[in-house]
mmCIF file of C-alpha atoms in Angstrom:
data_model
loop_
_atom_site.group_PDB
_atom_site.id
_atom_site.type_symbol
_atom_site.label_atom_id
_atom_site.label_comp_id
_atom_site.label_asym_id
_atom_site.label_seq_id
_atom_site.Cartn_x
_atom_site.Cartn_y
_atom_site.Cartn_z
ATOM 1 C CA UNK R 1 37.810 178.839 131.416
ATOM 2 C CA UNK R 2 40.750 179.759 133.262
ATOM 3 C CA UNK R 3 44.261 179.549 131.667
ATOM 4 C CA UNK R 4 47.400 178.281 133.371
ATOM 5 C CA UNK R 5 50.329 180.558 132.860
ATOM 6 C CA UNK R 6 53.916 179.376 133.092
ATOM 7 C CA UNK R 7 55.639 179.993 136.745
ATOM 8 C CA UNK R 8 59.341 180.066 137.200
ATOM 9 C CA UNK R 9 60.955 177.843 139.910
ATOM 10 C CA UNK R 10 63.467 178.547 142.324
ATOM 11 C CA UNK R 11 65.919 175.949 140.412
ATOM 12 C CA UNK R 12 64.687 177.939 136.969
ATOM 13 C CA UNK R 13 62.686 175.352 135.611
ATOM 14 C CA UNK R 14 59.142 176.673 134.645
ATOM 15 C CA UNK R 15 56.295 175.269 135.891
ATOM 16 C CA UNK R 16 52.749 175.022 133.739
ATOM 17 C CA UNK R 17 50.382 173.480 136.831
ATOM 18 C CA UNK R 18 50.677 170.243 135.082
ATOM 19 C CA UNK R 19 52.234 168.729 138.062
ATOM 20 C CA UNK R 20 55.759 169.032 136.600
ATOM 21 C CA UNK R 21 57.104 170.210 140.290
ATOM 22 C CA UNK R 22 55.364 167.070 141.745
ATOM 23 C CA UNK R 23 57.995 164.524 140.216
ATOM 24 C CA UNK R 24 61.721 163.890 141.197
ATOM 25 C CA UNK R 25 63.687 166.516 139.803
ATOM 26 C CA UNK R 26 66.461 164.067 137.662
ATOM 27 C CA UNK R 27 62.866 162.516 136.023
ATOM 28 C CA UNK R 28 61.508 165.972 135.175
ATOM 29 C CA UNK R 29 65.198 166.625 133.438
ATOM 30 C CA UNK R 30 65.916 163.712 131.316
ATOM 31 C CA UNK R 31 62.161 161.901 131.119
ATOM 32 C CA UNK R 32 61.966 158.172 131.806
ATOM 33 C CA UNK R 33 64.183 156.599 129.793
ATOM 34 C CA UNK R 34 66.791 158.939 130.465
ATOM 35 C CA UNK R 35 66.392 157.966 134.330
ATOM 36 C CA UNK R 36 66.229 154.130 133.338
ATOM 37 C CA UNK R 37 69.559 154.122 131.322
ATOM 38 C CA UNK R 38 71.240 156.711 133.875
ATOM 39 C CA UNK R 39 70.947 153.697 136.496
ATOM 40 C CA UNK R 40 71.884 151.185 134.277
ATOM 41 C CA UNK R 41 75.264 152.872 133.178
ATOM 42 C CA UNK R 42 75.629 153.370 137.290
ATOM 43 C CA UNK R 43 75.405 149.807 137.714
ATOM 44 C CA UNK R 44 77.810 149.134 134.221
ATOM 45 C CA UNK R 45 80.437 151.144 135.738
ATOM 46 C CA UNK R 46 79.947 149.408 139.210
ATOM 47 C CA UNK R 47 80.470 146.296 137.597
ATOM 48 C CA UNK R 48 83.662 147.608 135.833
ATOM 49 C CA UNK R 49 85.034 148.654 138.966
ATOM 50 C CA UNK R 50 84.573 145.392 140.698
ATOM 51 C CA UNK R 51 85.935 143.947 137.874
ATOM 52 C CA UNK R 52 89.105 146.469 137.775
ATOM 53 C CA UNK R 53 89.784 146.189 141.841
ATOM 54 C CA UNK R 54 89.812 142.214 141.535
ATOM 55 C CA UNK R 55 92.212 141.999 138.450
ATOM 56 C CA UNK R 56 94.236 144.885 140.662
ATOM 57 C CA UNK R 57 94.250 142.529 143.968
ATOM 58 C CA UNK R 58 94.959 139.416 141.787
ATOM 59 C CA UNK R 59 97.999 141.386 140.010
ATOM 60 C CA UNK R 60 99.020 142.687 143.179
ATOM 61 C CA UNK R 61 99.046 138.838 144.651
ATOM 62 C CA UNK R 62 100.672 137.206 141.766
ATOM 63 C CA UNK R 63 103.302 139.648 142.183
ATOM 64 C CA UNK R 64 104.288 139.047 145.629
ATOM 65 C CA UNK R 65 103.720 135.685 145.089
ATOM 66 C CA UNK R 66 106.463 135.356 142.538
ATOM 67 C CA UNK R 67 109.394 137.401 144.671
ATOM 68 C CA UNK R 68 109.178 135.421 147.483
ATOM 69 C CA UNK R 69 111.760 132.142 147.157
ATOM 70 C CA UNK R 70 109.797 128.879 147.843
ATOM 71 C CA UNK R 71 111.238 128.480 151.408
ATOM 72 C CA UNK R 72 108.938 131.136 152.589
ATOM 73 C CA UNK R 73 105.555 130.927 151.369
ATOM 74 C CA UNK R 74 103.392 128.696 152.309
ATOM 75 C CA UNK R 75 101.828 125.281 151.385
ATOM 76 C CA UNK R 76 99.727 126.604 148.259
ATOM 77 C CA UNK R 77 97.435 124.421 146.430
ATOM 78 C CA UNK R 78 97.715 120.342 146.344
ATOM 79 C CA UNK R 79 101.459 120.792 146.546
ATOM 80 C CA UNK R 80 103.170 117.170 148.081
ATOM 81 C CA UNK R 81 99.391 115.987 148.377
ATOM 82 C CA UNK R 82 99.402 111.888 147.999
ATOM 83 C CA UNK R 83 96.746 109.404 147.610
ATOM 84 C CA UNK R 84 96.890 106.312 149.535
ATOM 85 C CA UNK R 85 95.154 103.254 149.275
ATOM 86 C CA UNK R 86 93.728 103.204 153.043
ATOM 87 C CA UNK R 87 91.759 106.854 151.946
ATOM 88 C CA UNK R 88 90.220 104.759 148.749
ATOM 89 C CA UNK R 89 87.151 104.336 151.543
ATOM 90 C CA UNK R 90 86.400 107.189 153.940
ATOM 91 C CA UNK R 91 84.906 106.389 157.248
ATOM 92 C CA UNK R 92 81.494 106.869 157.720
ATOM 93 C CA UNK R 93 80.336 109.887 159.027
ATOM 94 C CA UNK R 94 77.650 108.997 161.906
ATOM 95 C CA UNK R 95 74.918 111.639 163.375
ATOM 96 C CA UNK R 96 75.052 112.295 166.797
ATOM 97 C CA UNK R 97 73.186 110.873 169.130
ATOM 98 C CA UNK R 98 69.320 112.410 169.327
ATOM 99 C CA UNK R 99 68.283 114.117 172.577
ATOM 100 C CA UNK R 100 65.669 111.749 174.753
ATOM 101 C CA UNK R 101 61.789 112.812 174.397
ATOM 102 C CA UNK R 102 60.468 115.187 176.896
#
């Protein structure tokens, strides 16, 4: 019968020879489900900071947007867009012509 005695670690963590210095070190901290949820809030706040840069680039647009006059920016949107009666029927698109056999 031999008895496994409790080892220290460099890090200070004390191993017991049950294979505890075999598994990833965050794993061996905070068990499985403190791994699982640790990536899951990573990948929450990832999501918030998409989230935060595109309502900062659409602020920052909207902004500049507004304090230039109308002479200088550019067509935007549908503006002075018409329909006519001669576009009721677009031309057919045809395929271009297939290569000859081999």
């Amino acid at each position: 019968m031999t008895t496994t005695t409790a080892t220290p670690l460099a890090d200070g963590w004390q191993a017991c020879g049950c294979g505890e210095d075999k598994i990833p070190g965050l794993l061996a901290r905070v068990g499985f489900y403190g791994t699982v949820g640790l990536g899951l809030a990573m990948l929450v706040v990832m999501i918030a900071a998409g989230w935060l840069l595109g309502a900062g680039v659409w602020l920052v647009r909207r902004r500049r947007d507004r304090s230039m006059p109308d002479e200088e920016s550019g067509p935007g949107g549908l503006t002075g867009f018409t329909w006519t009666a001669d576009e009721d029927h677009p031309t057919p698109v045809t395929a271009p012509p297939t290569p000859p056999a081999r």
